[in-house]
Tab-separated table of C-alpha atoms in Angstrom:
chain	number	residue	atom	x	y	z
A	1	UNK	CA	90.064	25.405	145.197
A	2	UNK	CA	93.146	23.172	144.575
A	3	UNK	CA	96.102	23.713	141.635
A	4	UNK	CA	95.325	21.941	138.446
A	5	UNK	CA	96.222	18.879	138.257
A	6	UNK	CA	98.330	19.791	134.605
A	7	UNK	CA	98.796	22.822	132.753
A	8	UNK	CA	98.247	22.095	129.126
A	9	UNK	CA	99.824	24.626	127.044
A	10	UNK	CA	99.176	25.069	123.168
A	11	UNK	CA	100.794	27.370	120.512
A	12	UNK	CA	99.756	27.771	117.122
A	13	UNK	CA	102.421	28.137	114.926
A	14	UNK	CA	102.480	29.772	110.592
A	15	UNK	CA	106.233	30.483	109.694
A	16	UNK	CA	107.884	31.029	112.561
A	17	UNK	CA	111.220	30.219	112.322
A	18	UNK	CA	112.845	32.873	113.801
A	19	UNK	CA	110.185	32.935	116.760
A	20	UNK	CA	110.262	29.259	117.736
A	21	UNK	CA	113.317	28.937	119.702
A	22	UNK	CA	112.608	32.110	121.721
A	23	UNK	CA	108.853	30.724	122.213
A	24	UNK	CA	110.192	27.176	123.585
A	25	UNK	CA	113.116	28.613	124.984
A	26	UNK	CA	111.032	30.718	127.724
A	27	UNK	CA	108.342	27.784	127.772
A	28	UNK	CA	111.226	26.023	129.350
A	29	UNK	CA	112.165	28.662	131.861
A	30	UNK	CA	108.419	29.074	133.034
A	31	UNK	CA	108.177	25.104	133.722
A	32	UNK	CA	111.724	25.800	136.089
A	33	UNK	CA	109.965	27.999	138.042
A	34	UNK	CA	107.013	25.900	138.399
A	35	UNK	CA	108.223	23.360	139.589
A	36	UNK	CA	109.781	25.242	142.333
A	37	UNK	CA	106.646	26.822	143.290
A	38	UNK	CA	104.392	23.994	142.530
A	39	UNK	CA	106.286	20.394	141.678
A	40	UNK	CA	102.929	18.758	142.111
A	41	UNK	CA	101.924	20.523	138.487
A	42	UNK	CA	102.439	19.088	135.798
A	43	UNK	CA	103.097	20.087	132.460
A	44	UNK	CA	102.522	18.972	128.594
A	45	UNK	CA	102.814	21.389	125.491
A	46	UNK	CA	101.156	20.971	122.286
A	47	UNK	CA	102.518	22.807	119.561
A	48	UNK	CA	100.424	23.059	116.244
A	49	UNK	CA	102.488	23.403	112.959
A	50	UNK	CA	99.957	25.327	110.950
A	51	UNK	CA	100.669	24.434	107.180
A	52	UNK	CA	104.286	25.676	107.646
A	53	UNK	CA	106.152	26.361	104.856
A	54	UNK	CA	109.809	27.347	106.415
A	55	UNK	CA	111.895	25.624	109.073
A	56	UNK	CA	109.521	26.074	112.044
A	57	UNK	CA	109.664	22.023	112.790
A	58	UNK	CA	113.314	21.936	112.002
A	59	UNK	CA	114.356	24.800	114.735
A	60	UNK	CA	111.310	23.308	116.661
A	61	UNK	CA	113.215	19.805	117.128
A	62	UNK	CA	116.639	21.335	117.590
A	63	UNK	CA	115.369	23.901	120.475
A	64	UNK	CA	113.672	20.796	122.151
A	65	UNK	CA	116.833	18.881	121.798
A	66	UNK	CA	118.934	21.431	123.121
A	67	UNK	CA	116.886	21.570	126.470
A	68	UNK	CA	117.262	18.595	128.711
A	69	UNK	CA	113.576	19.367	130.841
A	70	UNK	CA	111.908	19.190	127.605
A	71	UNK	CA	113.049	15.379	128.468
A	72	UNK	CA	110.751	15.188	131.173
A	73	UNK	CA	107.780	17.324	129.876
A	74	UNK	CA	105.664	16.140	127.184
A	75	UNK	CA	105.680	18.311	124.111
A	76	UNK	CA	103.705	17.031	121.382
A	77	UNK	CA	103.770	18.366	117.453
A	78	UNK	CA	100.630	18.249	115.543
A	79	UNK	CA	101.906	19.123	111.831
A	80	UNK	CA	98.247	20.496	109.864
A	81	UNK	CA	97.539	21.962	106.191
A	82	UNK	CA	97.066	26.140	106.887
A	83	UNK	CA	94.279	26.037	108.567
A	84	UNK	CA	94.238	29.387	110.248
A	85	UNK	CA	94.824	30.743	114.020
A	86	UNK	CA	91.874	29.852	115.197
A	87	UNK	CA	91.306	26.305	114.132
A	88	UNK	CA	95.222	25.299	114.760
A	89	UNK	CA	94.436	26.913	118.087
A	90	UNK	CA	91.225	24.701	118.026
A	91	UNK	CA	93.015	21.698	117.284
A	92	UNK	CA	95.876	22.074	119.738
A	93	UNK	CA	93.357	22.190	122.406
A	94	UNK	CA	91.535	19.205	121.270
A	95	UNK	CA	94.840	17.043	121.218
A	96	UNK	CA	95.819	18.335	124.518
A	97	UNK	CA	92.234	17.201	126.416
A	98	UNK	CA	92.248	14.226	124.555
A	99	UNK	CA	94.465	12.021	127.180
A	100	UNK	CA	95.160	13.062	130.690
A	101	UNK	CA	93.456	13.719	133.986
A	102	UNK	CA	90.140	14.906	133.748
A	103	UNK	CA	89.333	18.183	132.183
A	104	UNK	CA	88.059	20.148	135.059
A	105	UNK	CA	91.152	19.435	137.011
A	106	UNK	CA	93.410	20.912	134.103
A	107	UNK	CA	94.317	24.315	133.061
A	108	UNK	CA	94.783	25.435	129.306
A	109	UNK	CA	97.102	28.114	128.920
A	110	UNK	CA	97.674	29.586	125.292
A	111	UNK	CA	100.299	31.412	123.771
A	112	UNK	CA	101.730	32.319	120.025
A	113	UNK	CA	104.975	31.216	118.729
A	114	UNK	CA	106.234	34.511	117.891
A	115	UNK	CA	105.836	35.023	121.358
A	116	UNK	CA	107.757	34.220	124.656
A	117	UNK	CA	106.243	33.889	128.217
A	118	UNK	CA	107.541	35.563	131.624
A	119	UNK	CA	108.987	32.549	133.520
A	120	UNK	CA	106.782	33.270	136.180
A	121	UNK	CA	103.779	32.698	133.916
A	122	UNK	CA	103.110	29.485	134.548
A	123	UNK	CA	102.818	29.622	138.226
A	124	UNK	CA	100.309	32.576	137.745
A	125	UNK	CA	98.379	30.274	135.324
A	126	UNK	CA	97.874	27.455	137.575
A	127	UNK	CA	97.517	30.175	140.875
A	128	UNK	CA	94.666	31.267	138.442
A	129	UNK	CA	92.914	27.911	138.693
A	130	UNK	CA	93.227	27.515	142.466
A	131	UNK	CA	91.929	30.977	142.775
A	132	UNK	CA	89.462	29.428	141.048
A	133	UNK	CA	89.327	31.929	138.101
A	134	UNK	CA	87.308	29.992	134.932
A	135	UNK	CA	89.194	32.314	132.468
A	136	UNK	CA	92.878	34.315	132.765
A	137	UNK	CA	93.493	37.198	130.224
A	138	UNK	CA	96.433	38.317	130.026
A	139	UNK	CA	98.834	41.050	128.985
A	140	UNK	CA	101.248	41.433	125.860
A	141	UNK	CA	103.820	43.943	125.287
A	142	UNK	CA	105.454	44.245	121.691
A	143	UNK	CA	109.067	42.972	121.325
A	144	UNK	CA	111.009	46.146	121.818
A	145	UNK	CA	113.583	44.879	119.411
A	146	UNK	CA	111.311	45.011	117.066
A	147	UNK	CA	110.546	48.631	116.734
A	148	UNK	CA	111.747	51.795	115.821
A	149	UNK	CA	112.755	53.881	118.626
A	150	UNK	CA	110.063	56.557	117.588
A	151	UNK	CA	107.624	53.436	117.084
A	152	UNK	CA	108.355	52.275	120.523
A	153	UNK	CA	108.462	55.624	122.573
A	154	UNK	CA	104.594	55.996	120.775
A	155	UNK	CA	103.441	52.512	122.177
A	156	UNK	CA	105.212	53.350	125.609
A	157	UNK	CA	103.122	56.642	125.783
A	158	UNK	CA	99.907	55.369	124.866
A	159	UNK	CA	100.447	52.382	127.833
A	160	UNK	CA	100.760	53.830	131.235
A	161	UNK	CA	100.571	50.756	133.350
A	162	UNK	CA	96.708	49.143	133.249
A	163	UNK	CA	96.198	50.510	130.804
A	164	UNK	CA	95.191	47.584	128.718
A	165	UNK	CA	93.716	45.315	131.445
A	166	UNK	CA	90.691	43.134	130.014
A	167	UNK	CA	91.921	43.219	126.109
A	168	UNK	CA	92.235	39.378	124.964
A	169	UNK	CA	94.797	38.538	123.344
A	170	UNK	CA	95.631	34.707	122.061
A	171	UNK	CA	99.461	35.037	123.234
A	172	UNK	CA	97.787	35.186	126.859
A	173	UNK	CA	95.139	33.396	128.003
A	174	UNK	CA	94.265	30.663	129.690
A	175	UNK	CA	90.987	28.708	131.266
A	176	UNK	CA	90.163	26.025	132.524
A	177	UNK	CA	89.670	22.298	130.929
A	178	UNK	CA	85.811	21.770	131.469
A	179	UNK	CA	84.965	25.616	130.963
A	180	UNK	CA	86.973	25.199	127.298
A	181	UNK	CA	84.897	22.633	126.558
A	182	UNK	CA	81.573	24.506	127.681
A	183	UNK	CA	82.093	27.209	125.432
A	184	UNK	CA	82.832	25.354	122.528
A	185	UNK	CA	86.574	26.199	122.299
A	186	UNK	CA	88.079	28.593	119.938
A	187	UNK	CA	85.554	29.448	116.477
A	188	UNK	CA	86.535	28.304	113.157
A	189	UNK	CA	88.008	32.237	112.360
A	190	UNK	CA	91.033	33.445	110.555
A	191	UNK	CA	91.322	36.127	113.697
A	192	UNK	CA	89.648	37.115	116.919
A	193	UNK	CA	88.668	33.842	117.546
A	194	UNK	CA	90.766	34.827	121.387
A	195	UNK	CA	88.370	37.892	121.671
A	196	UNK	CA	85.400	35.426	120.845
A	197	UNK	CA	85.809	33.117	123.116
A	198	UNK	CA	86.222	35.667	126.549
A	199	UNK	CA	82.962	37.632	125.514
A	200	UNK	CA	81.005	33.965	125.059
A	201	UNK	CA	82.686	33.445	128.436
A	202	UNK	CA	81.496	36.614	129.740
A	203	UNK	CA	77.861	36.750	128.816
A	204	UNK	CA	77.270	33.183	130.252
A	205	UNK	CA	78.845	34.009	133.488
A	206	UNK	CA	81.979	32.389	133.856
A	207	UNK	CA	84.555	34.047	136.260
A	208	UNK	CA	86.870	35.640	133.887
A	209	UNK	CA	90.107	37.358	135.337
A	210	UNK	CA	92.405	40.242	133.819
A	211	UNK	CA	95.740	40.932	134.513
A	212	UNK	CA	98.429	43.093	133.429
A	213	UNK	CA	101.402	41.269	135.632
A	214	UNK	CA	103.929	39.229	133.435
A	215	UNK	CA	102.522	40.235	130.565
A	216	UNK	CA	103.823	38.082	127.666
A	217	UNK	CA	106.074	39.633	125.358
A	218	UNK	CA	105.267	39.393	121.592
A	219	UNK	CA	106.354	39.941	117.736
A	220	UNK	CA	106.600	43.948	117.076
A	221	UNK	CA	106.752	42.820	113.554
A	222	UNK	CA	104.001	45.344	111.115
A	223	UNK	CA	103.690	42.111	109.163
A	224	UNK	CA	101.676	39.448	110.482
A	225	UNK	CA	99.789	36.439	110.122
A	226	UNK	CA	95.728	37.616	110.173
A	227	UNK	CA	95.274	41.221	108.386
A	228	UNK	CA	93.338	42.163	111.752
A	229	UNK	CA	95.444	40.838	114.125
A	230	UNK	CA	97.985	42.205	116.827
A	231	UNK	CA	100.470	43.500	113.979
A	232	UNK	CA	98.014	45.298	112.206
A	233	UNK	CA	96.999	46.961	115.018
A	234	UNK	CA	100.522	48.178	116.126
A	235	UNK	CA	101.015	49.394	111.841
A	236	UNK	CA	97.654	51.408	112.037
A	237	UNK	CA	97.889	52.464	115.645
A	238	UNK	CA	101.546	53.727	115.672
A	239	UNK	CA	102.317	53.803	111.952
A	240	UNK	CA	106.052	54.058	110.827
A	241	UNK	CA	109.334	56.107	112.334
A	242	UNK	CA	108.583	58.928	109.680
């Protein structure tokens, strides 16, 4: 199987001003090495400003300007009331396959805005199509910076490496155009809707992939966005430095 054609990434966004830059920032390194490994990709990024209340677009459009290859790569802002993680991340795919070459000749590779990307990640997205994987999941590790020492050296214990090959997790994935559309995209859910979508994927057969190399790293932060989601799990999991 051949490289995708374009690599469409989307990132849902809720108050992330102090994420944003970081997010972009390592968007832009992964498209460098892409188009060293792969200049026939190409790239577009859709970025869904989820009823944002803070200066998300401002640091948004100042990151963007800062960066001359975001002059050559499409990055398109879709500003929405709060509609929750699952339908921005719904509607940033939509907008993405909406113009372009023809979905099964594209990849979709998500991420989170609190979140920033290896810069080899989108060479092992597009690799992931012409290995002709239907669906990548991916790897996060919390944002060291973020914890505790105490809180970290926990998380580090409880993650030998593999350790967490096949969970989903929205700051990591990606699949490809027509099998997005086959499943019906991400559900209409405040969280999980990433953990949906892989286990539709799963029990109709699609080739779906799991790696723990480049994981993406993500918000440590104890307060997040969804009450279930990833910060949750690191408050209840690994609790406080006490």
């Amino acid at each position: 199987m051949t490289l995708p054609i374009r690599v469409d990434v989307v990132v849902p966004a809720h108050d992330e001003e102090d994420g944003i830059a970081g997010c972009v920032d390592a968007l832009a390194a992964a498209v460098r090495t892409l188009r060293r490994a792969h200049p026939e990709v190409a790239v577009s990024v859709t970025v869904v400003l989820d009823g944002c209340t803070d200066d998300t677009a401002t640091v948004l459009r100042q990151t963007v300007c800062d960066d001359p290859v975001w002059n050559t790569v499409p990055i398109d802002v879709v500003a929405t009331e709060h509609l929750g993680v699952g339908r921005a991340r719904a509607a940033g795919t939509t907008r993405a396959l909406a113009s372009g070459p023809r979905v099964r000749d594209r990849w979709l590779a998500h991420t989170d805005a609190d979140s920033r990307v290896d810069p080899g990640w989108l060479v092992q997205q597009a690799e992931a199509h012409a290995a002709g994987a239907h669906v990548l999941v991916g790897a996060v590790v919390p944002d060291p910076d973020d914890l505790d020492p105490v809180v970290l050296a926990r998380w580090t214990h409880a993650h030998p490496p593999g350790s967490t090959l096949g969970h989903v997790h929205g700051a990591n994935l990606g699949l490809r155009g027509d099998v997005s559309l086959a499943l019906g995209g991400f559900d209409p859910v405040p969280e999980h809707e990433d953990v949906r979508l892989v286990e539709r994927a799963r029990a109709l057969g699609f080739a779906v992939q799991a790696t723990t190399e480049l994981p993406v790293v993500t918000s440590g932060r104890f307060d997040g966005r969804t009450p279930g989601g990833y910060a949750a799990h690191l408050r209840r999991t690994y609790g406080d430095a006490s």
